[in-house]
Short mmCIF file of C-alpha atoms in Angstrom, two decimals:
data_model
loop_
_atom_site.label_atom_id
_atom_site.label_comp_id
_atom_site.label_asym_id
_atom_site.label_seq_id
_atom_site.Cartn_x
_atom_site.Cartn_y
_atom_site.Cartn_z
CA MET A 1 141.16 67.04 144.48
CA ALA A 2 137.52 68.34 144.00
CA ARG A 3 135.83 70.15 146.71
CA LYS A 4 132.64 71.87 146.97
CA LYS A 5 131.01 74.62 149.04
CA GLN A 6 127.73 73.22 150.62
CA ALA A 7 124.82 75.54 151.53
CA ALA A 8 122.50 74.72 154.24
CA ALA A 9 119.82 76.34 156.26
CA THR A 10 120.78 77.30 159.68
CA SER A 11 118.68 76.37 162.77
CA ALA A 12 119.45 79.36 164.74
CA THR A 13 118.08 82.94 164.42
CA GLY A 14 119.58 86.19 164.66
CA SER A 15 122.70 87.62 163.00
CA ALA A 16 126.02 85.71 162.29
CA THR A 17 127.68 88.19 164.25
CA ASP A 18 125.69 87.35 167.53
CA ARG A 19 125.79 83.57 167.32
CA PRO A 20 127.42 80.71 165.07
CA THR A 21 125.07 79.25 162.38
CA THR A 22 124.39 75.64 162.61
CA VAL A 23 124.59 73.58 159.40
CA SER A 24 121.53 71.23 158.75
CA SER A 25 122.05 67.71 158.42
CA GLN A 26 120.46 67.55 155.14
CA ARG A 27 123.04 68.66 152.66
CA SER A 28 122.54 69.87 149.08
CA ILE A 29 125.87 70.17 146.97
CA ARG A 30 125.85 73.25 144.83
CA THR A 31 127.63 73.55 141.51
CA ARG A 32 125.73 76.22 139.94
CA PHE A 33 123.17 78.92 140.66
CA ASP A 34 119.80 77.57 141.25
CA SER A 35 116.96 80.07 140.61
CA ARG A 36 114.81 78.54 143.26
CA ASP A 37 116.91 79.60 145.98
CA ASP A 38 115.51 82.40 148.20
CA THR A 39 118.95 83.79 148.83
CA GLN A 40 119.50 86.98 146.93
CA PHE A 41 123.09 87.86 145.97
CA LEU A 42 124.32 91.12 144.58
CA PRO A 43 127.25 91.16 142.16
CA PRO A 44 130.39 92.70 142.98
CA SER A 45 130.49 94.64 139.68
CA SER A 46 128.40 95.86 136.73
CA ALA A 47 130.19 93.36 134.46
CA ASP A 48 128.65 90.30 136.42
CA ARG A 49 124.83 91.26 136.71
CA SER A 50 123.54 87.83 136.39
CA PRO A 51 122.68 85.74 139.41
CA LEU A 52 125.14 83.06 138.15
CA MET A 53 128.08 85.24 138.29
CA ALA A 54 126.84 86.72 141.40
CA TRP A 55 127.13 83.40 142.97
CA ARG A 56 130.47 82.55 141.82
CA ASN A 57 131.98 85.92 142.85
CA VAL A 58 131.15 85.21 146.41
CA PRO A 59 134.53 85.11 148.24
CA THR A 60 135.87 81.80 149.22
CA PRO A 61 135.68 81.75 152.88
CA THR A 62 138.74 81.15 154.99
CA SER A 63 139.01 78.15 157.28
CA GLY A 64 138.70 80.39 160.46
CA SER A 65 135.51 81.99 159.53
CA LEU A 66 133.81 79.21 157.59
CA GLU A 67 131.20 78.24 160.22
CA HIS A 68 129.93 81.84 160.73
CA LEU A 69 129.75 82.92 157.03
CA THR A 70 126.40 84.68 156.01
CA LEU A 71 125.85 86.40 152.84
CA LEU A 72 123.98 89.65 152.89
CA GLY A 73 122.10 88.76 155.97
CA SER A 74 121.00 85.39 154.58
CA PRO A 75 120.73 82.68 157.34
CA LYS A 76 122.44 80.17 154.93
CA GLY A 77 125.73 78.96 156.02
CA TYR A 78 128.52 77.19 154.33
CA GLU A 79 130.89 74.50 154.92
CA GLU A 80 133.54 72.41 152.91
CA ILE A 81 132.76 68.81 152.11
CA ASP A 82 135.13 66.38 150.40
CA VAL A 83 133.02 64.97 147.49
CA ASP A 84 135.72 62.44 146.46
CA GLY A 85 136.91 61.17 149.50
CA GLU A 86 140.23 63.05 149.48
CA GLY A 87 141.37 65.73 152.02
CA GLY A 88 142.09 69.17 151.03
CA SER A 89 142.11 72.61 152.23
CA PRO A 90 138.55 74.38 152.63
CA GLY A 91 139.77 77.40 150.71
CA ASN A 92 139.45 75.66 147.25
CA GLN A 93 136.80 77.27 144.90
CA ASP A 94 133.61 75.47 143.75
CA GLU A 95 133.18 73.39 140.70
CA GLY A 96 132.06 76.38 138.72
CA ALA A 97 135.20 78.19 138.97
CA HIS A 98 136.82 76.44 136.17
CA ARG A 99 134.05 78.06 133.82
CA ARG A 100 135.00 81.62 134.75
CA LYS A 101 136.66 82.91 131.66
CA THR A 102 138.38 86.30 131.16
CA ARG A 103 135.82 88.50 129.64
CA THR A 104 137.52 90.23 126.61
CA ILE A 105 134.56 90.83 124.19
CA ASN A 106 132.86 94.11 124.30
CA HIS A 107 129.81 95.58 122.57
CA ILE A 108 132.14 96.45 119.57
CA THR A 109 133.87 93.24 119.07
CA LEU A 110 130.71 91.26 119.65
CA GLY A 111 128.97 93.17 116.98
CA PHE A 112 131.62 92.41 114.35
CA ILE A 113 131.62 88.76 115.55
CA ALA A 114 127.68 88.78 115.10
CA TYR A 115 128.22 90.05 111.50
CA PHE A 116 130.43 87.20 110.57
CA ALA A 117 128.15 84.64 112.48
CA VAL A 118 125.05 86.03 110.52
CA ALA A 119 125.97 87.57 107.14
CA ALA A 120 129.92 87.60 106.31
CA GLY A 121 129.43 89.41 103.16
CA PRO A 122 126.70 89.88 100.45
CA PHE A 123 128.05 86.98 98.39
CA GLY A 124 124.90 84.65 97.55
CA VAL A 125 122.35 87.22 97.49
CA GLU A 126 122.64 87.35 93.50
CA ASP A 127 120.44 84.25 93.38
CA ALA A 128 117.59 86.32 95.30
CA VAL A 129 117.95 89.15 92.77
CA ARG A 130 117.49 86.88 89.81
CA ALA A 131 114.48 85.12 91.60
CA ALA A 132 112.44 88.18 92.48
CA GLY A 133 114.06 91.28 90.99
CA ALA A 134 115.80 94.40 92.85
CA TYR A 135 112.59 95.91 94.50
CA PRO A 136 111.63 92.80 96.60
CA VAL A 137 115.22 92.13 97.75
CA LEU A 138 115.79 95.85 98.64
CA LEU A 139 112.70 95.77 100.56
CA ALA A 140 113.67 92.36 102.45
CA VAL A 141 117.11 93.46 103.52
CA VAL A 142 115.57 96.60 104.99
CA ILE A 143 112.72 94.85 106.77
CA LEU A 144 113.90 91.33 107.51
CA PRO A 145 116.61 92.08 109.82
CA PHE A 146 114.00 93.32 112.32
CA THR A 147 111.23 90.85 111.42
CA TRP A 148 113.16 87.85 111.06
CA GLY A 149 116.58 88.24 112.39
CA LEU A 150 115.79 90.27 115.44
CA PRO A 151 113.74 87.72 117.16
CA GLN A 152 116.51 85.31 117.29
CA ALA A 153 118.79 87.80 118.37
CA LEU A 154 116.47 88.86 121.33
CA MET A 155 116.09 85.26 122.35
CA THR A 156 119.97 84.89 122.27
CA ALA A 157 120.52 88.04 124.22
CA GLU A 158 118.11 87.13 127.00
CA LEU A 159 119.28 83.61 127.43
CA SER A 160 122.87 84.67 127.04
CA THR A 161 122.61 87.12 130.01
CA MET A 162 120.41 84.79 132.04
CA ILE A 163 122.92 81.84 131.70
CA ASP A 164 126.13 83.66 131.02
CA GLU A 165 128.41 80.77 130.43
CA ASN A 166 130.24 79.59 127.25
CA GLY A 167 128.06 76.71 125.74
CA GLY A 168 125.01 78.64 124.73
CA TYR A 169 122.22 76.59 123.13
CA ILE A 170 123.74 73.41 124.88
CA LEU A 171 123.00 74.91 128.21
CA TRP A 172 119.65 76.69 127.36
CA VAL A 173 117.89 73.49 126.00
CA ARG A 174 119.10 71.27 128.80
CA ARG A 175 118.10 73.67 131.34
CA GLY A 176 114.77 74.65 129.75
CA LEU A 177 113.51 71.20 128.45
CA GLY A 178 115.33 68.54 130.49
CA GLU A 179 118.08 66.10 130.04
CA TYR A 180 116.65 64.18 127.12
CA ALA A 181 115.84 67.15 124.90
CA GLY A 182 119.53 68.65 125.99
CA TRP A 183 120.98 65.31 124.75
CA VAL A 184 119.14 65.45 121.44
CA ASN A 185 119.94 69.19 121.04
CA ALA A 186 123.55 68.69 121.67
CA PHE A 187 124.31 65.94 119.27
CA ASN A 188 122.14 67.53 116.64
CA SER A 189 124.22 70.83 117.06
CA ILE A 190 127.31 68.80 116.87
CA ALA A 191 126.14 67.16 113.69
CA SER A 192 125.19 70.58 112.31
CA ASN A 193 128.60 71.91 113.09
CA VAL A 194 130.53 68.92 111.65
CA CYS A 195 128.53 69.30 108.54
CA ASP A 196 128.95 73.11 108.38
CA LEU A 197 132.54 73.60 109.30
CA PRO A 198 134.13 71.79 106.13
CA THR A 199 132.06 73.90 103.73
CA TYR A 200 134.20 77.03 104.64
CA PRO A 201 137.57 75.60 103.54
CA VAL A 202 135.92 74.50 100.23
CA LEU A 203 134.27 77.92 99.66
CA PHE A 204 137.55 79.64 100.57
CA CYS A 205 139.32 77.59 98.00
CA SER A 206 136.63 78.18 95.36
CA TYR A 207 136.77 82.03 96.05
CA VAL A 208 140.81 81.99 95.62
CA GLU A 209 140.49 79.82 92.53
CA ALA A 210 137.86 82.26 90.89
CA PHE A 211 139.89 85.36 91.94
CA LEU A 212 143.12 83.90 90.41
CA ALA A 213 141.27 82.91 87.18
CA SER A 214 139.46 86.19 86.84
CA GLY A 215 142.41 88.56 87.74
CA TYR A 216 145.44 86.53 86.75
CA ASP A 217 144.08 83.83 84.34
CA TYR A 218 145.80 81.28 86.54
CA VAL A 219 144.24 77.79 87.10
CA MET A 220 145.09 75.90 90.35
CA SER A 221 146.19 72.20 90.37
CA ASP A 222 144.54 69.76 92.88
CA ALA A 223 147.69 69.84 95.16
CA GLU A 224 147.46 73.66 95.09
CA ARG A 225 143.59 73.45 95.99
CA TRP A 226 144.74 71.16 99.15
CA ILE A 227 147.31 73.73 100.29
CA VAL A 228 144.75 76.52 100.14
CA LYS A 229 142.12 74.56 102.12
CA GLY A 230 145.03 73.60 104.69
CA THR A 231 146.30 77.21 104.96
CA ALA A 232 142.74 78.40 105.78
CA LEU A 233 142.38 75.70 108.26
CA LEU A 234 145.56 76.31 110.06
CA PHE A 235 144.88 79.77 110.30
CA VAL A 236 141.65 79.41 111.84
CA PHE A 237 143.05 76.83 114.20
CA ALA A 238 145.76 79.22 115.40
CA ALA A 239 143.50 82.08 115.98
CA ASN A 240 141.18 80.07 117.89
CA ALA A 241 143.90 78.23 119.91
CA VAL A 242 145.02 81.60 121.32
CA GLY A 243 141.63 82.86 122.45
CA MET A 244 138.60 84.92 121.75
CA ARG A 245 140.67 87.93 121.67
CA ALA A 246 142.39 87.17 118.51
CA VAL A 247 139.06 85.97 116.89
CA ALA A 248 137.34 89.25 117.85
CA LEU A 249 140.29 91.54 116.44
CA ALA A 250 140.49 89.34 113.36
CA SER A 251 136.70 89.76 113.08
CA VAL A 252 136.72 93.44 113.13
CA GLY A 253 139.70 93.79 110.64
CA MET A 254 138.11 91.35 108.14
CA SER A 255 134.56 93.11 108.45
CA LEU A 256 136.13 96.34 107.67
CA PHE A 257 137.85 94.94 104.81
CA VAL A 258 134.78 93.10 103.33
CA LEU A 259 132.36 96.07 103.68
CA ALA A 260 134.55 98.88 102.50
CA PRO A 261 134.26 98.14 98.66
CA PHE A 262 130.47 97.86 98.84
CA ILE A 263 130.40 101.16 100.58
CA LEU A 264 132.58 102.76 97.99
CA GLU A 265 130.64 101.11 95.06
CA PRO A 266 127.42 103.50 95.09
CA MET A 267 130.05 106.54 95.16
CA SER A 268 131.87 105.00 92.29
CA VAL A 269 128.56 104.63 89.78
CA GLU A 270 128.68 107.11 87.13
CA THR A 271 125.00 107.50 86.62
CA PHE A 272 122.32 107.05 89.24
CA ASN A 273 119.32 105.38 87.88
CA LEU A 274 116.91 104.93 90.88
CA ALA A 275 114.09 103.72 88.60
CA THR A 276 116.03 100.25 88.32
CA TRP A 277 115.39 99.82 92.02
CA GLY A 278 111.62 99.21 91.20
CA SER A 279 112.34 96.16 88.95
CA VAL A 280 110.18 93.07 89.99
CA ALA A 281 110.11 89.76 88.28
CA PRO A 282 107.02 88.84 86.52
CA ASN A 283 106.73 85.53 87.98
CA ILE A 284 108.72 85.50 91.27
CA ASN A 285 110.43 82.38 92.13
CA TRP A 286 109.29 82.37 95.72
CA SER A 287 111.17 79.19 96.98
CA LEU A 288 114.50 80.44 95.59
CA PHE A 289 113.90 83.93 96.82
CA LEU A 290 112.79 83.21 100.43
CA SER A 291 115.18 80.26 101.02
CA THR A 292 118.05 82.68 100.05
CA ILE A 293 116.96 85.83 101.76
CA LEU A 294 115.89 83.78 105.16
CA TRP A 295 119.06 81.75 105.34
CA ASN A 296 121.10 85.09 105.23
CA TYR A 297 119.77 86.26 108.53
CA GLN A 298 120.48 82.92 110.52
CA GLY A 299 123.24 82.31 113.07
CA TRP A 300 122.43 84.74 116.08
CA ASP A 301 122.27 81.78 118.50
CA SER A 302 126.00 81.22 118.04
CA LEU A 303 126.61 84.35 120.05
CA GLY A 304 125.32 82.51 123.14
CA CYS A 305 128.49 80.12 122.77
CA VAL A 306 130.79 82.81 123.82
CA ALA A 307 128.54 84.31 126.77
CA GLY A 308 131.00 83.44 129.38
CA GLU A 309 133.71 85.65 127.64
CA VAL A 310 131.52 88.83 127.21
CA LYS A 311 131.85 91.90 129.59
CA ASP A 312 128.64 93.17 131.04
CA GLY A 313 126.37 91.11 129.00
CA GLY A 314 123.10 92.99 129.93
CA ARG A 315 124.42 96.14 127.97
CA THR A 316 126.70 94.51 125.60
CA TYR A 317 124.36 92.15 123.71
CA PRO A 318 121.75 94.85 122.91
CA ILE A 319 124.32 97.32 121.65
CA ALA A 320 126.10 94.57 119.68
CA ILE A 321 122.80 93.54 118.12
CA VAL A 322 122.39 97.13 116.83
CA ILE A 323 125.76 97.42 115.68
CA ALA A 324 125.39 94.01 113.69
CA MET A 325 121.90 95.04 112.34
CA VAL A 326 123.49 98.20 110.80
CA LEU A 327 126.35 96.23 109.39
CA ILE A 328 124.20 93.50 107.97
CA THR A 329 121.78 95.92 106.39
CA ILE A 330 124.57 97.92 104.70
CA ASN A 331 125.94 94.55 103.66
CA TYR A 332 123.15 93.52 101.53
CA ALA A 333 121.49 96.89 100.51
CA PHE A 334 124.55 98.67 99.28
CA PRO A 335 125.70 96.19 96.71
CA VAL A 336 122.31 95.48 95.43
CA ALA A 337 121.29 99.10 95.02
CA ALA A 338 124.49 100.09 93.27
CA GLY A 339 124.64 96.66 91.26
CA ILE A 340 121.26 96.89 89.84
CA MET A 341 122.09 100.37 88.26
CA VAL A 342 125.06 98.81 86.69
CA GLU A 343 123.20 95.58 85.34
CA SER A 344 119.64 96.40 85.34
CA ASP A 345 118.84 93.01 83.81
CA PHE A 346 118.46 91.13 86.85
CA THR A 347 117.76 87.81 85.00
CA VAL A 348 121.45 87.45 84.14
CA TRP A 349 122.40 87.78 87.87
CA HIS A 350 124.34 84.84 89.20
CA GLU A 351 126.92 83.78 91.58
CA GLY A 352 129.90 85.81 91.19
CA MET A 353 127.93 88.90 89.61
CA LEU A 354 128.86 91.24 92.36
CA GLU A 355 132.58 90.90 91.32
CA THR A 356 131.71 91.29 87.70
CA ILE A 357 129.70 94.47 88.40
CA ALA A 358 132.52 95.82 90.55
CA MET A 359 134.92 95.23 87.70
CA THR A 360 132.70 96.94 85.33
CA ILE A 361 132.81 100.14 87.67
CA ALA A 362 136.43 100.02 88.22
CA PRO A 363 139.10 97.19 87.84
CA TRP A 364 140.60 97.97 91.29
CA LEU A 365 137.12 97.65 92.76
CA GLY A 366 136.65 94.36 91.12
CA VAL A 367 139.89 93.08 92.55
CA TRP A 368 138.87 94.32 95.88
CA VAL A 369 135.52 92.58 95.95
CA GLY A 370 137.15 89.31 94.75
CA ALA A 371 139.40 89.45 97.69
CA ALA A 372 136.78 90.52 99.94
CA ALA A 373 134.91 87.21 99.00
CA VAL A 374 138.05 85.18 100.11
CA VAL A 375 138.27 87.11 103.42
CA ALA A 376 134.62 86.89 104.25
CA THR A 377 134.71 83.18 103.91
CA LEU A 378 137.87 82.88 106.19
CA GLY A 379 136.35 85.39 108.76
CA GLU A 380 133.06 83.32 108.84
CA PHE A 381 134.85 80.12 109.26
CA ASN A 382 136.88 81.79 112.19
CA VAL A 383 133.92 82.74 114.03
CA VAL A 384 131.95 79.62 113.49
CA MET A 385 134.92 77.51 114.67
CA ALA A 386 135.12 79.70 117.83
CA CYS A 387 131.34 79.27 118.66
CA SER A 388 130.97 75.84 117.91
CA SER A 389 134.21 74.44 119.61
CA ARG A 390 132.77 76.14 122.72
CA ALA A 391 129.39 74.21 122.28
CA LEU A 392 131.30 70.94 121.95
CA TRP A 393 133.37 71.82 125.18
CA ALA A 394 130.13 72.30 126.98
CA THR A 395 128.77 69.09 125.88
CA ALA A 396 131.79 67.22 127.17
CA ASP A 397 131.85 69.24 130.21
CA TYR A 398 128.33 68.11 131.06
CA LYS A 399 129.48 64.69 130.73
CA MET A 400 127.63 63.92 127.49
CA LEU A 401 131.13 63.25 125.68
CA PRO A 402 134.22 61.88 126.93
CA SER A 403 135.95 64.33 129.31
CA PHE A 404 139.15 64.83 127.20
CA LEU A 405 137.08 67.12 124.92
CA ALA A 406 136.67 69.46 127.79
CA VAL A 407 140.37 70.06 128.06
CA GLU A 408 141.43 73.57 128.02
CA TRP A 409 144.52 75.34 127.40
CA GLU A 410 145.47 76.77 130.79
CA ARG A 411 147.45 79.69 129.18
CA PHE A 412 144.89 81.13 126.93
CA GLY A 413 141.79 79.52 128.55
CA THR A 414 140.67 78.10 125.34
CA PRO A 415 138.85 74.61 124.66
CA ILE A 416 141.81 73.24 122.88
CA ALA A 417 140.72 69.81 122.74
CA ALA A 418 137.53 70.70 121.02
CA ILE A 419 139.30 72.86 118.61
CA VAL A 420 141.74 70.12 117.71
CA PHE A 421 138.83 67.65 117.24
CA GLN A 422 136.86 70.08 114.95
CA THR A 423 139.95 70.82 112.97
CA CYS A 424 140.59 67.18 112.41
CA THR A 425 136.93 66.42 111.25
CA THR A 426 136.86 69.38 109.01
CA ALA A 427 140.12 68.24 107.52
CA LEU A 428 138.73 64.88 106.92
CA LEU A 429 135.34 66.05 105.46
CA MET A 430 136.27 68.96 103.32
CA SER A 431 136.56 66.48 100.30
CA PHE A 432 132.68 65.50 100.62
CA SER A 433 129.96 66.73 98.53
CA PHE A 434 129.31 70.36 99.31
CA GLU A 435 125.54 70.40 98.55
CA PHE A 436 124.79 67.28 100.64
CA LEU A 437 126.72 68.68 103.63
CA VAL A 438 124.66 71.95 103.38
CA VAL A 439 121.48 70.26 103.05
CA LEU A 440 122.15 68.17 106.30
CA ASP A 441 123.46 71.20 107.98
CA THR A 442 120.05 73.09 107.22
CA PHE A 443 117.98 70.07 108.73
CA PHE A 444 120.21 69.74 111.90
CA ASN A 445 120.17 73.42 112.41
CA ASN A 446 116.53 73.99 112.10
CA LEU A 447 115.71 71.35 114.47
CA THR A 448 118.06 72.69 117.17
CA LEU A 449 116.64 76.21 116.62
CA LEU A 450 113.14 74.82 117.26
CA LEU A 451 114.31 73.34 120.59
CA GLU A 452 116.07 76.64 121.44
CA PHE A 453 112.78 78.45 121.05
CA PHE A 454 110.78 76.02 123.11
CA ALA A 455 113.30 76.16 125.77
CA PHE A 456 113.33 79.82 125.82
CA LEU A 457 109.50 79.97 126.29
CA ARG A 458 109.43 77.25 129.00
CA LEU A 459 112.25 79.26 130.87
CA LYS A 460 109.95 82.41 130.87
CA TYR A 461 107.39 80.40 132.91
CA VAL A 462 109.47 77.82 135.01
CA GLU A 463 112.10 80.51 135.85
CA LYS A 464 110.25 83.60 135.76
CA ASP A 465 111.89 84.89 138.97
CA THR A 466 115.43 84.39 137.50
CA ALA A 467 117.18 87.62 136.98
CA ARG A 468 117.81 88.41 133.27
CA PRO A 469 120.02 91.55 132.70
CA PHE A 470 118.58 91.66 129.36
CA GLU A 471 115.02 90.62 128.61
CA VAL A 472 112.82 90.60 125.53
CA PRO A 473 110.33 93.42 125.59
CA PHE A 474 106.75 92.92 126.70
CA GLY A 475 107.40 89.98 128.77
CA ASN A 476 105.87 86.65 127.83
CA THR A 477 103.58 88.31 125.27
CA GLY A 478 106.81 89.60 123.64
CA ALA A 479 108.45 85.99 123.77
CA TRP A 480 105.42 84.41 122.08
CA ALA A 481 105.34 87.01 119.30
CA ILE A 482 109.01 86.43 118.29
CA THR A 483 108.58 82.58 118.77
CA ILE A 484 105.44 81.67 116.79
CA PRO A 485 106.57 83.19 113.41
CA LYS A 486 110.12 81.43 113.71
CA VAL A 487 108.53 78.17 114.71
CA ILE A 488 106.15 77.96 111.70
CA VAL A 489 108.82 78.71 109.21
CA LEU A 490 111.22 76.39 110.73
CA SER A 491 108.75 73.80 110.71
CA GLY A 492 107.92 74.21 107.11
CA VAL A 493 111.58 73.96 106.19
CA LEU A 494 111.78 70.83 107.95
CA VAL A 495 108.83 69.37 106.29
CA ALA A 496 109.88 70.40 102.87
CA GLN A 497 113.16 68.27 103.05
CA SER A 498 113.57 65.39 100.78
CA SER A 499 112.64 61.78 101.88
CA HIS A 500 116.51 60.79 101.93
CA VAL A 501 117.46 63.51 104.09
CA TRP A 502 114.55 62.77 106.51
CA LEU A 503 115.60 59.06 106.54
CA PHE A 504 119.15 59.72 107.34
CA CYS A 505 118.56 62.41 110.00
CA ALA A 506 115.77 60.27 111.45
CA THR A 507 118.03 57.40 111.67
CA PHE A 508 120.75 59.59 113.48
CA ASN A 509 118.28 60.81 116.09
CA VAL A 510 117.14 57.25 116.73
CA VAL A 511 120.80 56.25 117.21
CA ILE A 512 121.45 58.95 119.57
CA SER A 513 118.27 58.40 121.60
CA MET A 514 119.48 54.83 122.05
CA ALA A 515 122.82 56.14 123.11
CA TYR A 516 120.94 58.37 125.50
CA LEU A 517 119.29 55.40 127.14
CA LEU A 518 122.66 53.78 127.72
CA TRP A 519 124.26 56.77 128.91
CA SER A 520 121.51 57.52 131.28
CA GLN A 521 121.83 53.93 132.92
CA TYR A 522 125.53 54.43 133.14
CA GLN A 523 125.05 57.61 134.87
CA ARG A 524 122.54 56.14 137.23
CA ARG A 525 124.88 53.15 138.25
CA SER A 526 127.84 55.67 138.69
CA GLN A 527 125.89 57.62 141.15
CA ALA A 528 124.49 54.50 142.79
CA ALA A 529 128.24 53.47 143.45
CA SER A 530 129.14 57.18 144.49
CA PRO A 531 129.79 57.94 148.23
CA LEU A 532 127.36 60.94 147.51
CA LYS A 533 124.52 58.58 147.47
CA SER A 534 124.83 58.06 151.16
CA ASP A 535 124.42 61.70 151.81
CA ASN A 536 120.95 62.08 150.12
CA SER A 537 122.78 63.72 147.14
CA ALA A 538 122.38 61.09 144.41
CA LYS A 539 121.44 62.48 141.34
CA MET A 540 123.42 64.96 139.15
CA GLN A 541 121.44 67.32 137.11
CA TYR A 542 123.94 68.76 134.69
CA GLY A 543 122.86 72.33 133.64
CA THR A 544 120.20 72.87 136.15
CA GLY A 545 122.59 74.21 138.60
CA LYS A 546 122.60 71.72 141.24
CA LEU A 547 123.27 68.27 142.60
CA SER A 548 120.18 67.10 144.43
#
């Protein structure tokens, strides 16, 4: 039986201890924190500093004290109402209670999760070296984490602490830009994740195959490739099914395994020739260089999807960002700096060159780098599944998808239905063209990033008084400063997509827009038939913190 706590202004003056409060006849059903309330709540602990969590941690009143409850001197009283026409005890918690998660992610584990969400190993940087030379790449990997990656990280940190629920960008855009933009963002995000997830088993299998071929001269059969892909998929499913603690601990262990050989590599180089660091291509392939480098610093917004399971977000997110920035800088700078001293002819750099260089330095190091490529792909797959499944769960939880996708495993508190759904779609799509999936993923992802930044800016103005345990420095000026460059580049990437990609993605968005019209009509009819209509509480505004 669903029951809500209802806030209403009292007509009497004075303290609650002097006289009972009278509940107003105009009722407003609350399901989430609404920043427009004038009531100020204090969180019960430093781990729950946001106004949302402060609201949720208000103790449930007992039936005997219900009529006289006030909060911190506020004249607002509370009473229980039955929203579905069924009876029940007044001690039930509000609808938001099911969103409370066990907060197991601290700044260290979040930092390693961020490493996999953004970088997950240096593999792929070889193309950038071939396109521009060592010096531009080394310069980029030192500067770009702070000029390109940091803006998205700061936006994520602010929004994740302002709205500290699982779901991340699904919640941000809906709250910042409204219902339709939230719908478009949600389904483009789902499309991006559906295209993205199948690429990881494919990459995992290709790295395993390359590792076995180079180290042991073993050629895999088609059946063995399917077994390898299926094994990776089952591992990720199992880790995600039992909760973020397993995902976080796996991320820490895998990150250390992936980074260790590249930290050891410079120490193993026999002769240091720093002059090789200054090599620059006579004709830089800017398209290949920039697309490769910039793409290696995307993915920060995924951290918002697990905000409901992060301890003390106002402190954890900024520390985790610093940890991840250090790891990501080491991740790219060390192998390029060491590798160019071993193979100074950057024109011969190609995919797999990092393993070849490591094998030249020492056979054991080459084997380790080959194994690191396998583990890095699995670790990234694990983190992406964790974040995207919570985004899918939030979409269903806000009634935009069938409610069965919001089913959680009570024992572990995991979005098990969303995880199963994504596991099945990944299994079905991992035989599709890898290149086509990547192109579609790029388009959908860039579109949703644009919506996220627009929502971020709008929330700075329409909810300027909402508490933000972490805030981008320099207020609105800082927000504009980190948004404008990202919007320009993201828009340019979208414009540069081929016509057939535009046609496919435009058709997809037309279809989901038509689906939105049908969905909104269904919602209005459902609300018109609801008993809540007679109580002046007709319209559900998912993600805005209220029923009004």
